[in-house]
Coordinates of C-alpha atoms and ligand atoms in Angstrom, one line a residue:
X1 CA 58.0 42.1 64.6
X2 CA 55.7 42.7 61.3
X3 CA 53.5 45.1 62.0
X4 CA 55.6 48.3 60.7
X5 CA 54.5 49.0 56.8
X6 CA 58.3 48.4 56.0
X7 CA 57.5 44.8 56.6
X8 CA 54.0 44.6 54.2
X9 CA 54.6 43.1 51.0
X10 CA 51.4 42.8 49.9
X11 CA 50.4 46.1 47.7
X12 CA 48.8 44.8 45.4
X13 CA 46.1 43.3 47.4
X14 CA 45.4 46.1 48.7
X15 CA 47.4 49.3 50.6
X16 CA 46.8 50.9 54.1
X17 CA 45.1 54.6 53.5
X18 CA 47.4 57.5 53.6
X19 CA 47.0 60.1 56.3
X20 CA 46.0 62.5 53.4
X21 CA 43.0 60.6 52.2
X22 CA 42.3 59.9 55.8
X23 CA 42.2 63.8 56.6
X24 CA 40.4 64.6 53.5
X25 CA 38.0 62.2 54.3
X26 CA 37.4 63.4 57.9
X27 CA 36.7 66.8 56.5
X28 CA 34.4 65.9 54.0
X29 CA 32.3 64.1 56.8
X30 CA 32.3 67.0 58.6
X31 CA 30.9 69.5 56.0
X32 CA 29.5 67.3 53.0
X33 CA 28.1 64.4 55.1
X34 CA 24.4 64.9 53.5
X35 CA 22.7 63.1 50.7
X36 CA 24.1 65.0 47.4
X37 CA 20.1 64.8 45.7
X38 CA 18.8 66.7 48.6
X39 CA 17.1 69.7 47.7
X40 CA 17.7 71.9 51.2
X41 CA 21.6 73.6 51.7
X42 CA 22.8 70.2 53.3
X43 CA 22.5 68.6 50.1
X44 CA 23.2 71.3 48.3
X45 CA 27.1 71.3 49.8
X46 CA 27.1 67.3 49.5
X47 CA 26.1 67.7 45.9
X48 CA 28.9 70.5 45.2
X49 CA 31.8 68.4 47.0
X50 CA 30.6 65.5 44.9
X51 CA 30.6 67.3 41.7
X52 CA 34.2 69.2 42.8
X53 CA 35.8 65.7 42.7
X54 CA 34.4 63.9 40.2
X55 CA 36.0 67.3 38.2
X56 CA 39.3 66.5 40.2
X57 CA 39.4 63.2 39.0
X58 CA 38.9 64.0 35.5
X59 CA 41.3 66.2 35.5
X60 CA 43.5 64.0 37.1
X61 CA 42.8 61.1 34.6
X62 CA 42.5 63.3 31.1
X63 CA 39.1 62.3 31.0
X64 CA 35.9 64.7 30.6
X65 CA 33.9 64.3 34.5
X66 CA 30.6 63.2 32.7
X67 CA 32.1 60.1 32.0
X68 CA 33.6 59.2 35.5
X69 CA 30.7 57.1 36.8
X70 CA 31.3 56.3 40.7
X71 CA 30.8 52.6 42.0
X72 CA 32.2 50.7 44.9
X73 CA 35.3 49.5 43.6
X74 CA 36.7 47.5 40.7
X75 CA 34.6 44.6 40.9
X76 CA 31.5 46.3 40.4
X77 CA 33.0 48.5 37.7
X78 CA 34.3 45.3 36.0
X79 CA 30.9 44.4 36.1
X80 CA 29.1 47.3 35.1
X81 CA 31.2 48.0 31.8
X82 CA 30.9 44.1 30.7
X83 CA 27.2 43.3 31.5
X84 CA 25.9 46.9 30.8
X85 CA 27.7 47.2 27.6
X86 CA 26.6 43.5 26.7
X87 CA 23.1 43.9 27.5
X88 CA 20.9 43.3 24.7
X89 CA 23.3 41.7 22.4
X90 CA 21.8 39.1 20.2
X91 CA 22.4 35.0 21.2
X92 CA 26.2 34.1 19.8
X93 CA 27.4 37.1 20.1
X94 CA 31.7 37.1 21.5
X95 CA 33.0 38.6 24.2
X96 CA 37.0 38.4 23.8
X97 CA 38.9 38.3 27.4
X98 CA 42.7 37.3 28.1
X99 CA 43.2 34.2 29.8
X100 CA 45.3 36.0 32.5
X101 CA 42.3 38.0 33.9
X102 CA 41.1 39.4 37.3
X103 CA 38.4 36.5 38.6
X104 CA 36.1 39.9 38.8
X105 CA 36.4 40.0 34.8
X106 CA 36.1 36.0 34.6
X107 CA 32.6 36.2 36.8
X108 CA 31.0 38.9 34.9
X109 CA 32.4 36.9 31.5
X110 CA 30.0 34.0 33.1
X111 CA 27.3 35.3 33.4
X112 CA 27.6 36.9 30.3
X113 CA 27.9 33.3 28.7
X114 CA 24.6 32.6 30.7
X115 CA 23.1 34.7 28.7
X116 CA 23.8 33.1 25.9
X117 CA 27.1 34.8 24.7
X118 CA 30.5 33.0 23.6
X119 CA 33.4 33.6 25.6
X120 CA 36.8 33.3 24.3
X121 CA 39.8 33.1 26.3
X122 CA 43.1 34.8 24.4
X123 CA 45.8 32.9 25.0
X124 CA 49.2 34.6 26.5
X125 CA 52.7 33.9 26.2
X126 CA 55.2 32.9 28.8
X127 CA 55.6 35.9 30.2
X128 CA 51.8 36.4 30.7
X129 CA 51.7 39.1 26.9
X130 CA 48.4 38.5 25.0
X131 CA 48.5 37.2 22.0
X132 CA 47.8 40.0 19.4
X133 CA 47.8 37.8 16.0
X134 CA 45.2 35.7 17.6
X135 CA 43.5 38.9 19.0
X136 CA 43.4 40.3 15.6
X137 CA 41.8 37.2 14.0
X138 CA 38.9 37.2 16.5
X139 CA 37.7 41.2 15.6
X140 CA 35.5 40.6 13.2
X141 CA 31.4 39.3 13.9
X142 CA 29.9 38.3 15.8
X143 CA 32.8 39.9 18.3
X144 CA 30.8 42.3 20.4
X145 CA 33.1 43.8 23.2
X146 CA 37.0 43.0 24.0
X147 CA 38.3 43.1 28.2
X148 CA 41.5 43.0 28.8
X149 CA 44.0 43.4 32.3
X150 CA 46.0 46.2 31.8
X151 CA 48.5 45.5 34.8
X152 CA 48.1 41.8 35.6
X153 CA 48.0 41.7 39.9
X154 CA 49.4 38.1 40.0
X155 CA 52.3 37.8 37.8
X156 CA 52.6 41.9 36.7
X157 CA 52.8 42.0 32.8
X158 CA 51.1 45.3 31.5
X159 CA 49.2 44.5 28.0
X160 CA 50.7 47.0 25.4
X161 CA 46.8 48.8 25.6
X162 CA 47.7 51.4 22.5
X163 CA 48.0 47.9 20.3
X164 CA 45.3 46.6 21.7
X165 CA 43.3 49.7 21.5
X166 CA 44.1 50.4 17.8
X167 CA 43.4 47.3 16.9
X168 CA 40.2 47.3 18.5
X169 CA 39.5 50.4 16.7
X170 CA 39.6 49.6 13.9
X171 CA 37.6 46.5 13.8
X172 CA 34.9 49.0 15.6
X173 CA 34.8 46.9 18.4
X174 CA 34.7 48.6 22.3
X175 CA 37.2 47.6 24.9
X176 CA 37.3 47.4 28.1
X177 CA 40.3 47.5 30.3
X178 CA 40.8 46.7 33.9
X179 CA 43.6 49.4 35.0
X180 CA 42.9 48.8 39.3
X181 CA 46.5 47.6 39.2
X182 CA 47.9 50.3 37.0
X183 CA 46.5 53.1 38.6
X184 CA 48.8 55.3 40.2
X185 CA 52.2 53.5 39.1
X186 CA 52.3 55.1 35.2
X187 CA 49.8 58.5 34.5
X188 CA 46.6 57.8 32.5
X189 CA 45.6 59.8 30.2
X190 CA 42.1 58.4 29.0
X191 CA 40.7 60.5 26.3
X192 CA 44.5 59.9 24.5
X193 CA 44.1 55.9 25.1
X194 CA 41.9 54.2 22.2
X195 CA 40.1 52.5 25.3
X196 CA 36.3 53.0 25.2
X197 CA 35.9 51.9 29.6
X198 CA 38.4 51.5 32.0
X199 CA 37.2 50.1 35.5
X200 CA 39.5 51.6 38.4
X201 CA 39.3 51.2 42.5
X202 CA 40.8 53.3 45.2
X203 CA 42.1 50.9 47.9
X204 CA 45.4 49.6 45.9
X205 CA 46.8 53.2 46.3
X206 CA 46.3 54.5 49.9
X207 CA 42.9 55.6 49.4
X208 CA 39.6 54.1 50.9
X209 CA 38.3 50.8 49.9
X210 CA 34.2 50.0 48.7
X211 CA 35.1 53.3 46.1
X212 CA 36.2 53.2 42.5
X213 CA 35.4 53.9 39.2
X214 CA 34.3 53.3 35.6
X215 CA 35.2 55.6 33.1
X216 CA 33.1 55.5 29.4
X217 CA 34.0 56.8 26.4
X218 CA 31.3 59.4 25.0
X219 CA 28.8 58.0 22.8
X220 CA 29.7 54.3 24.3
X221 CA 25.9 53.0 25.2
X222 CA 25.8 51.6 28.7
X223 CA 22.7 49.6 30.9
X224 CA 22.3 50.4 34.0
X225 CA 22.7 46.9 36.3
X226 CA 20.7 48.4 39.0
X227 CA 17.3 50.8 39.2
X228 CA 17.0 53.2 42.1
X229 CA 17.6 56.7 42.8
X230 CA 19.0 57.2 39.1
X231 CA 22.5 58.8 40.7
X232 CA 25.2 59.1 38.2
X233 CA 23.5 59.7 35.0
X234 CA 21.3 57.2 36.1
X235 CA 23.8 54.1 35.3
X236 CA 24.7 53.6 39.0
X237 CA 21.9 54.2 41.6
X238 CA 22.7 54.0 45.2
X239 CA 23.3 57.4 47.5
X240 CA 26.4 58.6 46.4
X241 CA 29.7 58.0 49.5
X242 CA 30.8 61.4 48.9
X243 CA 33.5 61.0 51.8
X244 CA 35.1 57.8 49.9
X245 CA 34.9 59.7 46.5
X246 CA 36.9 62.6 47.9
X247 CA 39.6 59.9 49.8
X248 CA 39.8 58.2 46.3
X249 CA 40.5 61.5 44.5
X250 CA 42.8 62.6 47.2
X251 CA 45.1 58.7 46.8
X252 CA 44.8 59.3 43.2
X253 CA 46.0 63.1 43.2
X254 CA 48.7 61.9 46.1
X255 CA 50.2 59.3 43.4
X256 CA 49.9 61.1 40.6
X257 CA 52.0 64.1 42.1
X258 CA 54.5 61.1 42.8
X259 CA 54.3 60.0 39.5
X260 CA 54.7 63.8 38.1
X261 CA 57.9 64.3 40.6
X262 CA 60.1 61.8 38.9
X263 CA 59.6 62.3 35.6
X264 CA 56.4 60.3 35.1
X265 CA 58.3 56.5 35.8
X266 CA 57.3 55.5 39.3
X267 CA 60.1 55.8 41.4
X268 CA 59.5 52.1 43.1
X269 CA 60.8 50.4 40.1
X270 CA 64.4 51.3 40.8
X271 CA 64.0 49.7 44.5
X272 CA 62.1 46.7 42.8
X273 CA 64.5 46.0 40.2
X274 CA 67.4 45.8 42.5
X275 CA 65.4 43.1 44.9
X276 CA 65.1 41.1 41.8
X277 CA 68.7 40.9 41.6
X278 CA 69.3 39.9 45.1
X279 CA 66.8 38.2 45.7
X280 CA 67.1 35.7 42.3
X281 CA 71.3 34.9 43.8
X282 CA 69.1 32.7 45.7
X283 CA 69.6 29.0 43.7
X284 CA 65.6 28.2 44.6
X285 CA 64.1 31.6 43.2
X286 CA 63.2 31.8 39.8
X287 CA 60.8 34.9 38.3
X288 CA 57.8 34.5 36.7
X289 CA 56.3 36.8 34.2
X290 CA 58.5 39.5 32.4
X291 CA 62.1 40.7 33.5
X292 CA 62.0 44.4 34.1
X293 CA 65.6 44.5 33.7
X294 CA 66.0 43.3 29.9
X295 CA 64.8 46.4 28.7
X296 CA 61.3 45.6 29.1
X297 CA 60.2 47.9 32.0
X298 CA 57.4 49.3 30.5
X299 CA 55.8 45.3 30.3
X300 CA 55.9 44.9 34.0
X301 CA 54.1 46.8 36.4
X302 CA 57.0 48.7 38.2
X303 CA 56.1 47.6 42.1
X304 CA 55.7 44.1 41.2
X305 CA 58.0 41.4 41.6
X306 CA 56.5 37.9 41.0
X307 CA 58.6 34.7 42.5
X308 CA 58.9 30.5 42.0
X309 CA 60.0 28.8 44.5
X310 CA 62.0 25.2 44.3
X311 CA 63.7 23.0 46.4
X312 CA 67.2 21.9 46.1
X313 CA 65.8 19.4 43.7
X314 CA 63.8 20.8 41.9
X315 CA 60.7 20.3 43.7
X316 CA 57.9 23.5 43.4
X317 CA 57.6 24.8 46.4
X318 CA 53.8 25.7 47.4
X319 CA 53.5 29.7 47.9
X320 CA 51.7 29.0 50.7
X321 CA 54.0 27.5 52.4
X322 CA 56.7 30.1 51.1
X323 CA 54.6 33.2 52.6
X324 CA 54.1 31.2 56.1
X325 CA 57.3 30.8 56.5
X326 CA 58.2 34.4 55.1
X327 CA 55.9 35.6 57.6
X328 CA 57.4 33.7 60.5
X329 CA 60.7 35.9 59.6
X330 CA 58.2 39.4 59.7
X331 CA 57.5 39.8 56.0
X332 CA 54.0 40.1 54.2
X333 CA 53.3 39.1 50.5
X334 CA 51.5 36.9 49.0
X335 CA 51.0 33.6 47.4
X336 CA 49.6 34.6 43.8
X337 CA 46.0 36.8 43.7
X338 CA 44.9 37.4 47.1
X339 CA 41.7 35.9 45.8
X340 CA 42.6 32.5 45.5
X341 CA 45.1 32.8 48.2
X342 CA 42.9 31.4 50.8
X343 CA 43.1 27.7 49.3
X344 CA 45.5 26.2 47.0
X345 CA 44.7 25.5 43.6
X346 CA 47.1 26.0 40.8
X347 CA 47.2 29.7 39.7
X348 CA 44.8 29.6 36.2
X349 CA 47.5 32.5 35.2
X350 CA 50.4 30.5 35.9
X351 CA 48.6 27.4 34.0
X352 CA 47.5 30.2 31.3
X353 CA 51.2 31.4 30.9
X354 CA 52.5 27.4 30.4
X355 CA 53.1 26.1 33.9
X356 CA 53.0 23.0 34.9
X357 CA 50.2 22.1 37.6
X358 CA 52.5 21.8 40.6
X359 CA 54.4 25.0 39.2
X360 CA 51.5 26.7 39.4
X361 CA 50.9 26.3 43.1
X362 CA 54.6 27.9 43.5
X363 CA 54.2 31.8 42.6
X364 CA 54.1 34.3 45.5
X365 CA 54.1 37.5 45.3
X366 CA 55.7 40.7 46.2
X367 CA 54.5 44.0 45.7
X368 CA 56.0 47.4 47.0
X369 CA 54.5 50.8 48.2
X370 CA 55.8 54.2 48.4
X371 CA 57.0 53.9 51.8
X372 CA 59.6 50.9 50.9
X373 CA 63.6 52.1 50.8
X374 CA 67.0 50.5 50.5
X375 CA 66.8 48.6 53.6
X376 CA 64.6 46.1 52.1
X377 CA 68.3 45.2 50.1
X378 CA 69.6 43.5 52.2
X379 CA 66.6 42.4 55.0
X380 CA 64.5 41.0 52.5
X381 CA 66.9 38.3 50.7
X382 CA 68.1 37.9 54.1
X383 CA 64.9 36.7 55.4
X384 CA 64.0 34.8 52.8
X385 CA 66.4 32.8 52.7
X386 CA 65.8 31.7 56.5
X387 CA 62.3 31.4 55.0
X388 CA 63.3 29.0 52.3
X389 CA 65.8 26.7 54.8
X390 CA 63.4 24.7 56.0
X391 CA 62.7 23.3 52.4
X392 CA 66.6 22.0 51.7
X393 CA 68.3 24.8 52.0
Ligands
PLP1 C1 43.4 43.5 38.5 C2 42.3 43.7 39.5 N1 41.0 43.9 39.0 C3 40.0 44.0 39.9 C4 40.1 43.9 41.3 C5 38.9 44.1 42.1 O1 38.9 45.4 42.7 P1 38.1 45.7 44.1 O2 38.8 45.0 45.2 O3 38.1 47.1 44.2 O4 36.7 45.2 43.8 C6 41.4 43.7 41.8 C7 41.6 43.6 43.2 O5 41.9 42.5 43.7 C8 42.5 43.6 40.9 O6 43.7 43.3 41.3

């Protein structure tokens, strides 16, 4: 019991490949298995198959294909657009971040500090929504670069990024958005977005994981982070894995079709809305983070539900006890970010959105692929309520 997808729970850490990417992939290392700055015909082909997809994506992502750099995934994109676009800035200078970030953002925001820039944490509300007042008050100098999560992966609230953007603009300030968990579940369009970098990976959406993306705006200045070969453009060196890049394209062309079939709203939100009403008939369920069904879709990502547990009396009940037991009965999610889901701490975005310490030791997670259907209606309350008995229920 547990091992059919039906019963993984878990998308947002991270999704098994799709047989697509897995055949494109297996092609590509067939034909274009060569180093893509080799001079003879090997190269050559390695060097056109590279360039083909980086065009794909482009397409794909309304972006231009000189500005798709190619890194290992979102971490290092994350990384890349903070520290290269921060490089060189004077002592003092601010870095604005929301509180409810990726710990990939908060890492790169520290060393940033070490280097003698001032961090400041936004605050959010409740439901996990920046604060845009207090955003607004902070662009002005010495404000140097603004990083925000588009799609939050723990508790799901999606930053309203054309706000954000504009406002951004027109202090003159760049931003930076971390769209890993949004891509694939709502079409981007980057040239339309007032975004100036937006860091992406491919193993949240069925396509190979160590491959992702940074996309930068023309005319945004970027340092390299590391010297080399000087492969793409000469801001990311390393031989280029041309066989991830063309599974990544493939996952993100597979989605986006998906997307593009049912009228541009990911189809998993109808399934996801009607778990949240099952599942919350439970008396010891409670959601975190924005209600999907109160008219405010478009705040939540639209696979992600986002769950407190209590006991008959009250009592938070620790996710990771929750997802033990939930796995005992055959289902996978998780208890908050699969970062931090290895020890328990509190949740710094439950504590970020107002919850107490204990509280935030009580989110879990679930998060839904394309593969899910209607018979998670009625299995998945089922089992969690055995999950939840032996807590008082
Ligand atoms: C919002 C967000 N940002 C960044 C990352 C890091 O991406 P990657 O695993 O590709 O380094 C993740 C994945 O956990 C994420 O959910």
């Amino acid at each position: 019991m547990g091992h059919d997808l039906h019963h993984y729970l878990d998308c947002s850490a991270t999704t098994p490949p799709a047989e697509a990417v897995l055949a494109a992939m297996q092609r590509c290392r067939a034909e274009a298995w060569a180093n893509p700055s080799s001079l003879h015909g090997f190269g050559l082909r390695a060097a056109e198959q590279l360039e083909r997809q980086r065009q794909r994506l482009a397409g794909l992502l309304g972006c231009q294909a000189g500005r798709v750099l190619f890194t290992s995934g979102g971490t290092e994109s994350i990384h890349l657009a903070l520290l290269g676009s921060c490089r060189g800035q004077t002592s003092g200078a601010r870095v604005l971040l929301s509180s409810v970030e990726h710990p990939a953002s908060l890492a790169a925001a520290d060393q940033l500090r070490r280097w003698g820039m001032v961090v400041d944490l936004l605050p959010v509300d409740r439901q996990g929504r920046l604060d845009l007042e207090r955003l607004q008050a902070l662009l002005a100098p010495p404000t140097a670069l603004v990083s925000v999560i588009w799609g939050q992966s723990e508790v799901g609230s999606v930053q309203p990024l054309e706000r954000i953007g504009a406002l951004c603009r027109a202090a003159g300030i760049p931003l930076h958005v971390d769209g890993v968990q949004m891509l694939g579940h709502r079409p981007i369009s980057f040239d339309a977005l007032p975004v100036d970098l937006m860091s992406l990976t491919a193993h949240k959406i069925q396509g190979p994981k160590g491959i992702g993306a940074l996309l930068v705006r023309d005319g945004h200045s970027l340092e390299p982070l590391q010297g080399g070969g000087g492969q793409e453009g000469g801001l990311r060196a390393g031989t280029e894995p041309v066989e991830l890049v063309t599974g990544f394209v493939e996952a993100v062309e597979l989605r986006q079709r998906r997307l593009l079939d049912h009228g541009g709203v990911d189809p998993s939100s109808h399934l996801r809305d009607a778990l949240l009403q099952r599942l919350l008939l439970h008396p010891g369920l409670e959601l975190t983070g924005v209600d999907p069904r109160q008219g405010q879709a478009h705040q939540r990502l639209p696979h992600h539900l986002s769950l407190l547990a209590r006991s008959p009396q009250g009592q938070p009940i620790a996710g990771r006890q929750l997802v033990q037991q939930l796995w005992r009965q055959g289902f996978a999610a998780s208890s908050g970010s699969a970062c931090s889901s290895g020890r328990q701490t509190p949740s710094p975005v439950l504590l970020a959105m107002g919850y107490g310490a204990e509280e935030a030791q009580a989110g879990m997670r679930i998060s839904l692929g394309p593969w899910h259907g209607e018979r998670l209606l009625e299995e998945l309350p089922a089992a969690m309520a055995r999950a939840l008995q032996p807590f008082g229920f």
